[in-house]
Coordinates of C-alpha atoms in Angstrom, one line a residue:
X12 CA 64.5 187.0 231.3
X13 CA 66.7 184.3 233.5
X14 CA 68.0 181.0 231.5
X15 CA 65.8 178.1 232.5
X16 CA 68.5 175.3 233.6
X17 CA 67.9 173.1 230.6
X18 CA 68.7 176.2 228.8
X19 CA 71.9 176.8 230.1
X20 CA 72.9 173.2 230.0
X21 CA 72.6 173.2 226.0
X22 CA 74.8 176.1 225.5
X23 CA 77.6 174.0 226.9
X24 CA 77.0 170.9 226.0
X25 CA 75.0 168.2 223.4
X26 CA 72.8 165.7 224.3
X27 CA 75.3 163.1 225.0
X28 CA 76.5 165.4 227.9
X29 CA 79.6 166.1 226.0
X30 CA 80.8 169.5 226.3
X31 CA 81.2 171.9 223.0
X32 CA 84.2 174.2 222.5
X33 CA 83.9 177.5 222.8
X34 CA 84.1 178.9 219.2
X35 CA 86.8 181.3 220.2
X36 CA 88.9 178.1 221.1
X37 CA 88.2 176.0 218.5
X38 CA 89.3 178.7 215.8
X39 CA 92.6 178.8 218.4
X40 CA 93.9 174.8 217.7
X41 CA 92.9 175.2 214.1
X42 CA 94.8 178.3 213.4
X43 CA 97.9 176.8 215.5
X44 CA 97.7 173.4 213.3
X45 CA 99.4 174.9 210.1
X46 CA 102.4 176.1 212.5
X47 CA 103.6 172.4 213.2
X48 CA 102.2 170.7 210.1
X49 CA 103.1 170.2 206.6
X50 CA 100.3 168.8 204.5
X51 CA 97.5 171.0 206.0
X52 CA 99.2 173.6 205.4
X53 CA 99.4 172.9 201.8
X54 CA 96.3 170.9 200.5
X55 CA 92.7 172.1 200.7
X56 CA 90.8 172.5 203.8
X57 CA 86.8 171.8 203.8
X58 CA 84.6 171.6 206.5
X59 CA 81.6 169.4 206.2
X60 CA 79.0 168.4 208.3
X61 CA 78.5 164.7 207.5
X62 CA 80.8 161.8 207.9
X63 CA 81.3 161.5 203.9
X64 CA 81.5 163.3 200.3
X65 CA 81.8 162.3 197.2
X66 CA 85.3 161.9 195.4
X67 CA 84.1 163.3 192.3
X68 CA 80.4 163.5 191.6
X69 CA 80.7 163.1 187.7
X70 CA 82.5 161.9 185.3
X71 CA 84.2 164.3 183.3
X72 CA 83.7 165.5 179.7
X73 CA 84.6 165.6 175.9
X74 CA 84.0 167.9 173.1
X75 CA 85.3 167.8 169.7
X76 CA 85.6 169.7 166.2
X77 CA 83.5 170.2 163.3
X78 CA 80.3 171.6 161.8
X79 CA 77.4 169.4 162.0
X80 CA 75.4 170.8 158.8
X81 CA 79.1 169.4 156.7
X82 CA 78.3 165.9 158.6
X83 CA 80.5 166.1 161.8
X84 CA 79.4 163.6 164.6
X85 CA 78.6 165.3 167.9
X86 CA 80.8 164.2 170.9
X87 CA 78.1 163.0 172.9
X88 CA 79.4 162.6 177.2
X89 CA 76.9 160.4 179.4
X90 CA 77.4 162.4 182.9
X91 CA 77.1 159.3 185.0
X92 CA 77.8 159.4 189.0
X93 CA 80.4 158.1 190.7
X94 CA 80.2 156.4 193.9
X95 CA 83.5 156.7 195.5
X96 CA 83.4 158.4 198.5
X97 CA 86.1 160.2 200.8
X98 CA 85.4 159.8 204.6
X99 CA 86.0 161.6 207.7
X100 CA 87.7 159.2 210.5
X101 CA 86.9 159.9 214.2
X102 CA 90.6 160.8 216.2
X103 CA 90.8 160.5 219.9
X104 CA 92.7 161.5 222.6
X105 CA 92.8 161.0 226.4
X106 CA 94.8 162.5 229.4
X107 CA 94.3 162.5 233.3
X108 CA 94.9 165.0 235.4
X109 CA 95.5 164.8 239.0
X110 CA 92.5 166.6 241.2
X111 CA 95.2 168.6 243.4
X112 CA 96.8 169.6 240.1
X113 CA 93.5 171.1 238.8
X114 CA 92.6 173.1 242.5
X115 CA 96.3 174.3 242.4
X116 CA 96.7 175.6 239.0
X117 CA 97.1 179.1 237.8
X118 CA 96.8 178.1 234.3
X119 CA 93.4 178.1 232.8
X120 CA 92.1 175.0 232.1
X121 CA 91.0 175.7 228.3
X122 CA 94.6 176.4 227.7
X123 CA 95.8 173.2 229.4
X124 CA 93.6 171.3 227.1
X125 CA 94.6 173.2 223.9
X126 CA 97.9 172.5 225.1
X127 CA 97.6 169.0 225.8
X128 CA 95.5 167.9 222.7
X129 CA 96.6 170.2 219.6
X130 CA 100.0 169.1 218.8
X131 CA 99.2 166.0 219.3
X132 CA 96.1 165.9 217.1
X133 CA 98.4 168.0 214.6
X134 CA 101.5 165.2 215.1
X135 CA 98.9 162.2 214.1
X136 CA 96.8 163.3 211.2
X137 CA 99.9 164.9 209.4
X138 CA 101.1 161.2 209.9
X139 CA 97.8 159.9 208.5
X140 CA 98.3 162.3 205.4
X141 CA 101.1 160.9 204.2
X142 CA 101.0 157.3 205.2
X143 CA 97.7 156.7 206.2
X144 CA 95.9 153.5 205.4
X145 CA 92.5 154.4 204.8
X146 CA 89.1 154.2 205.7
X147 CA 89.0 150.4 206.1
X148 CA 91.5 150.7 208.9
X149 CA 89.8 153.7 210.0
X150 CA 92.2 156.6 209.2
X151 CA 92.3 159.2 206.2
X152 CA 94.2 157.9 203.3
X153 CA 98.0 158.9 203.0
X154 CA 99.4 160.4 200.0
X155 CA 102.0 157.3 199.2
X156 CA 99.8 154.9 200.4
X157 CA 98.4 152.3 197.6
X158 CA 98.6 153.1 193.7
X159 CA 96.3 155.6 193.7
X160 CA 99.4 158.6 192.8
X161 CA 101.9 157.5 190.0
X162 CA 105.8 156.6 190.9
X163 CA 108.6 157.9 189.0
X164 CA 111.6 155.1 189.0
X165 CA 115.0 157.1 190.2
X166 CA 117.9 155.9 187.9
X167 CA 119.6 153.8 190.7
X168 CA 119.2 151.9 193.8
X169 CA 120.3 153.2 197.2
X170 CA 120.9 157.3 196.2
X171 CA 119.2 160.0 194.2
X172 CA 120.2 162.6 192.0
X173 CA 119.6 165.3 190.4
X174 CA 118.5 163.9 187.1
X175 CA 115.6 161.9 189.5
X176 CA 114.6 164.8 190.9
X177 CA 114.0 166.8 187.7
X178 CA 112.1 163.5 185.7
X179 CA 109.8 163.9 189.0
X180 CA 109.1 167.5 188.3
X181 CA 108.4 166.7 184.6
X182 CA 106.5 164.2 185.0
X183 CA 103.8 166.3 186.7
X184 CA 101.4 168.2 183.9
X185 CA 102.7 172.0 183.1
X186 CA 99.0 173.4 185.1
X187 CA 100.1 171.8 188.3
X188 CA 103.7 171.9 187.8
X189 CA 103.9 175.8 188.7
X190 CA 102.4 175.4 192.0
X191 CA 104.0 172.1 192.9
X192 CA 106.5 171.5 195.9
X193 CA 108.6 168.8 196.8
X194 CA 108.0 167.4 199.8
X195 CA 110.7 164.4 201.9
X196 CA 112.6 163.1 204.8
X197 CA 115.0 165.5 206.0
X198 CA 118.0 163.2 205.5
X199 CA 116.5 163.1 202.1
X200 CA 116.5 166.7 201.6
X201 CA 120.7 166.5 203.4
X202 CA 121.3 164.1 199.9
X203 CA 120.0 166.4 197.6
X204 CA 122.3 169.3 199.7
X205 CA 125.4 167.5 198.9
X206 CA 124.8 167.3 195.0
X207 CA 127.1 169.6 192.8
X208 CA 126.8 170.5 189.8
X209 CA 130.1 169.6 187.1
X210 CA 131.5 173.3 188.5
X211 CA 131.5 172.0 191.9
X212 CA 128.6 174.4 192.7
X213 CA 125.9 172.9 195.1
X214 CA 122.8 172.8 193.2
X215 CA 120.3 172.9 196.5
X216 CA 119.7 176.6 197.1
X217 CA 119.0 177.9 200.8
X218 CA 116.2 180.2 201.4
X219 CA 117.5 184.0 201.6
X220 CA 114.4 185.0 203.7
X221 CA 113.0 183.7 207.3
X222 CA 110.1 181.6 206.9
X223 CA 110.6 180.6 203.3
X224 CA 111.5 177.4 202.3
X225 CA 114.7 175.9 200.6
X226 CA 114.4 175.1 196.9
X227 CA 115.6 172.6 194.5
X228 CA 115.6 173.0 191.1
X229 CA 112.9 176.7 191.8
X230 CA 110.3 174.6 193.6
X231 CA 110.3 174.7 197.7
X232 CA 111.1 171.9 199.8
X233 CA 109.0 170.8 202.9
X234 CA 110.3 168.1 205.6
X235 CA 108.1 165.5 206.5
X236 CA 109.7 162.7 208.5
X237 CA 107.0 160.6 207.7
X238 CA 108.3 159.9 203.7
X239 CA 110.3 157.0 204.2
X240 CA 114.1 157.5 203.8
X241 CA 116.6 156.4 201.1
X242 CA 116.9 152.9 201.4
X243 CA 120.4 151.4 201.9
X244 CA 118.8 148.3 199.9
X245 CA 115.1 147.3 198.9
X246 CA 112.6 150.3 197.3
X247 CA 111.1 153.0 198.6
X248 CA 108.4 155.7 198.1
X249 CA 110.9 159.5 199.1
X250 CA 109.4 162.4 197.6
X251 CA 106.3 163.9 197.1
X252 CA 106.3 166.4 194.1
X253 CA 103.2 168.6 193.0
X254 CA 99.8 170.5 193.8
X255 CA 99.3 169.4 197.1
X256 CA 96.5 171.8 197.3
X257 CA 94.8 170.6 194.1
X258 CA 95.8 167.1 194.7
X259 CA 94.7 166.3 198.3
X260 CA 91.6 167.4 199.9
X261 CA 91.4 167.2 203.8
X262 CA 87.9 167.3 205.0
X263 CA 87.2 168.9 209.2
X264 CA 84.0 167.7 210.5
X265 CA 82.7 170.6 212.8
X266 CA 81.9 170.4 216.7
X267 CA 85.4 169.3 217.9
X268 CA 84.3 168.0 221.4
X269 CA 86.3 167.7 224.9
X270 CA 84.5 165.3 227.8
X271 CA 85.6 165.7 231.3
X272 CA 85.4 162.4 233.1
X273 CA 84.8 162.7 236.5
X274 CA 84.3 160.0 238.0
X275 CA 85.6 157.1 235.9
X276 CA 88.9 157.7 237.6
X277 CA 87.7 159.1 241.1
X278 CA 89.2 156.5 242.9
X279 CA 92.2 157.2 241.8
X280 CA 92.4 160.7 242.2
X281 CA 92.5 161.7 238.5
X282 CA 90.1 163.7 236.1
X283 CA 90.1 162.8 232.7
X284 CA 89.7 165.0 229.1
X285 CA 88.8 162.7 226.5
X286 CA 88.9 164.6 222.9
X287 CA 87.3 163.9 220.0
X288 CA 88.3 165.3 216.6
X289 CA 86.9 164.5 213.0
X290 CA 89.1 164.4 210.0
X291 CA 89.6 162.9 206.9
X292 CA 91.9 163.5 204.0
X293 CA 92.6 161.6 200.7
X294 CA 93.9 162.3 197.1
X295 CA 91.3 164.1 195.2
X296 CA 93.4 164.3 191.5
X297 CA 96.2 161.6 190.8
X298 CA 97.4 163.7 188.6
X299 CA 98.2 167.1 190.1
X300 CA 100.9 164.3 191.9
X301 CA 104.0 162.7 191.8
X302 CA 106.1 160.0 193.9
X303 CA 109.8 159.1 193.2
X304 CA 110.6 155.5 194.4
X305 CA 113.5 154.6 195.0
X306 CA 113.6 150.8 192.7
X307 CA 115.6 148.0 194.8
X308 CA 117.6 147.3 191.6

C-alpha cells in the first residue's frame, strides 16, 4: 500500500520539522572523525540517548584478610551513589549557500554538507577534549582543564627533558602505564627530538612504518596543538601521558540533525544548513592520567 503523506514526512524528518540523517550518512562523518582527530581516536566512545550519565554510579570497595571464627573484623563497604554527572553539550553549525549555487551543482548535496560540517565538528570538539571548560560554560570538559588529573612538576622552567618525561610516565600506575601515550604540541614533540643522550644519540625514535606514530621513551606520541606550548616564562600544562581510553570517556548523543532554512535568508538569495551535533566528553579515572607542567620557577 501507498505512504499516506504524514507517513512519508516522518521518515525524513521529527516533529520539529528538522530533517534526520540518513543512517548511511551519519555512520560516514563518524567513521571520518578519527582520521583528523586525536582524542577520539583514543578514549572511549559511547552513545547514549539522554543528555546525562552518571560519572561513577558507586563508590568503590574494600576487602580484607582474616578468618572470622579466629576473631577477624569483616571489611564492611556501604555502596553509596554518587551524583556527579557527565553531560552531553549541544554543538552547532551554520553555512549558506547561494540558490544558483545549489541549481548548478553537480555535487550531491549530502556530500556538500558532510563536507562542510565534519571537519569542522571534528576541529572543535577535539579542542573541547583537551581544553574544554565544562558543562557550566556549556562544552565537554578538557583533559588539562581544572585539577581534576594530577601534574607532574618538570625539573626546570622554560625547557623539558628527558628526565621530565620519564617521572611523567612513572608516575602513572603500572595497569595503565602499558597502554598509555604521550600526547603534546608539536613544537613540544621538535624539543624532545633534539635531546641526546651522553653518546650523542637522539633519544626520540621515528616510526619505521606508515601510519604509526613516533615514540619516546617506547610509548607513541600524538600532536595536538591544542596542549599549550613550552613557555618561554610563566607555567604551563604540555603533555598528556596515559590511558586515554580508560581515562576519558566521550559520550555521542544519537540523531545528529541538519535543517535547511529556506526562507530565513530568501531575500538574500541564500539557503541555509544549520547542524546540530551532541557530544560530551570528560575524565572518567584521574588516575589512568598524567599532566607535566611546566613550573614558572
Amino acid at each position: 500500500a501507498a505512504l499516506t503523506p504524514e507517513e512519508v514526512k516522518a521518515l525524513v524528518s521529527d516533529a520539529t520539522g528538522q530533517i534526520l540523517i540518513p543512517e548511511e550518512l551519519e555512520a560516514e562523518i563518524y567513521r571520518e572523525l578519527p582520521k583528523i582527530t586525536i582524542i577520539r581516536s583514543l578514549a572511549t566512545v559511547r552513545q547514549i540517548r539522554t543528555d546525562r550519565i552518571r560519572r561513577r554510579s558507586l563508590t568503590e570497595v574494600s576487602v580484607g584478610w582474616g578468618k572470622l571464627e579466629t576473631g577477624s573484623t569483616l571489611v564492611e563497604s556501604t555502596m553509596v551513589p554518587d551524583d556527579d554527572y557527565q553531560y552531553v553539550e549541544d554543538l552547532y553549525g551554520l553555512t549558506k549557500i547561494g540558490e544558483d549555487e545549489l541549481m548548478d551543482t553537480d555535487v550531491a548535496l549530502e556530500s556538500i554538507v558532510t563536507d562542510s560540517f565534519s571537519r569542522a565538528i571534528a576541529e572543535a570538539e577535539d579542542t573541547a577534549f583537551v581544553i574544554g571548560t565544562g558543562h557550566a560554560n556549556k562544552q565537554p570538559e578538557g583533559i588539562i582543564t581544572g585539577t581534576v588529573v594530577t601534574r607532574v612538576n618538570a625539573g626546570q622552567a622554560g625547557a623539558i627533558t628527558a628526565d621530565d618525561i620519564l617521572k611523567l610516565i612513572y608516575e602513572v600506575p603500572a595497569q595503565y602505564r602499558q597502554n598509555g601515550v604521550l600526547i603534546m604540541n608539536s613544537k613540544t614533540e621538535l624539543a624532545l627530538r633534539l635531546l641526546k643522550s651522553t653518546d650523542g644519540q637522539y633519544l626520540w625514535q621515528p616510526s619505521l612504518q606508515a601510519g604509526r606514530p613516533n615514540t619516546f621513551a617506547g610509548y607513541p606520541i600524538y600532536n595536538q596543538e591544542d596542549v599549550p606550548e613550552i613557555p618561554a616564562g610563566g607555567s604551563a600544562d604540555v603533555v598528556i601521558f596515559g590511558d586515554i581510553r580508560a581515562g576519558y570517556r566521550i559520550l555521542d548523543r544519537l540523531g545528529m540533525t541538519v535543517q535547511r532554512l529556506t526562507e530565513l535568508y530568501a531575500e538574500q538569495g541564500l539557503v541555509g544548513f544549520k547542524v546540530h551535533r551532541r557530544v560530551g566528553g570528560g575524565v572518567v579515572r584521574p588516575d589512568a592520567l598524567r599532566i607535566l607542567r611546566i613550573p614558572s620557577a
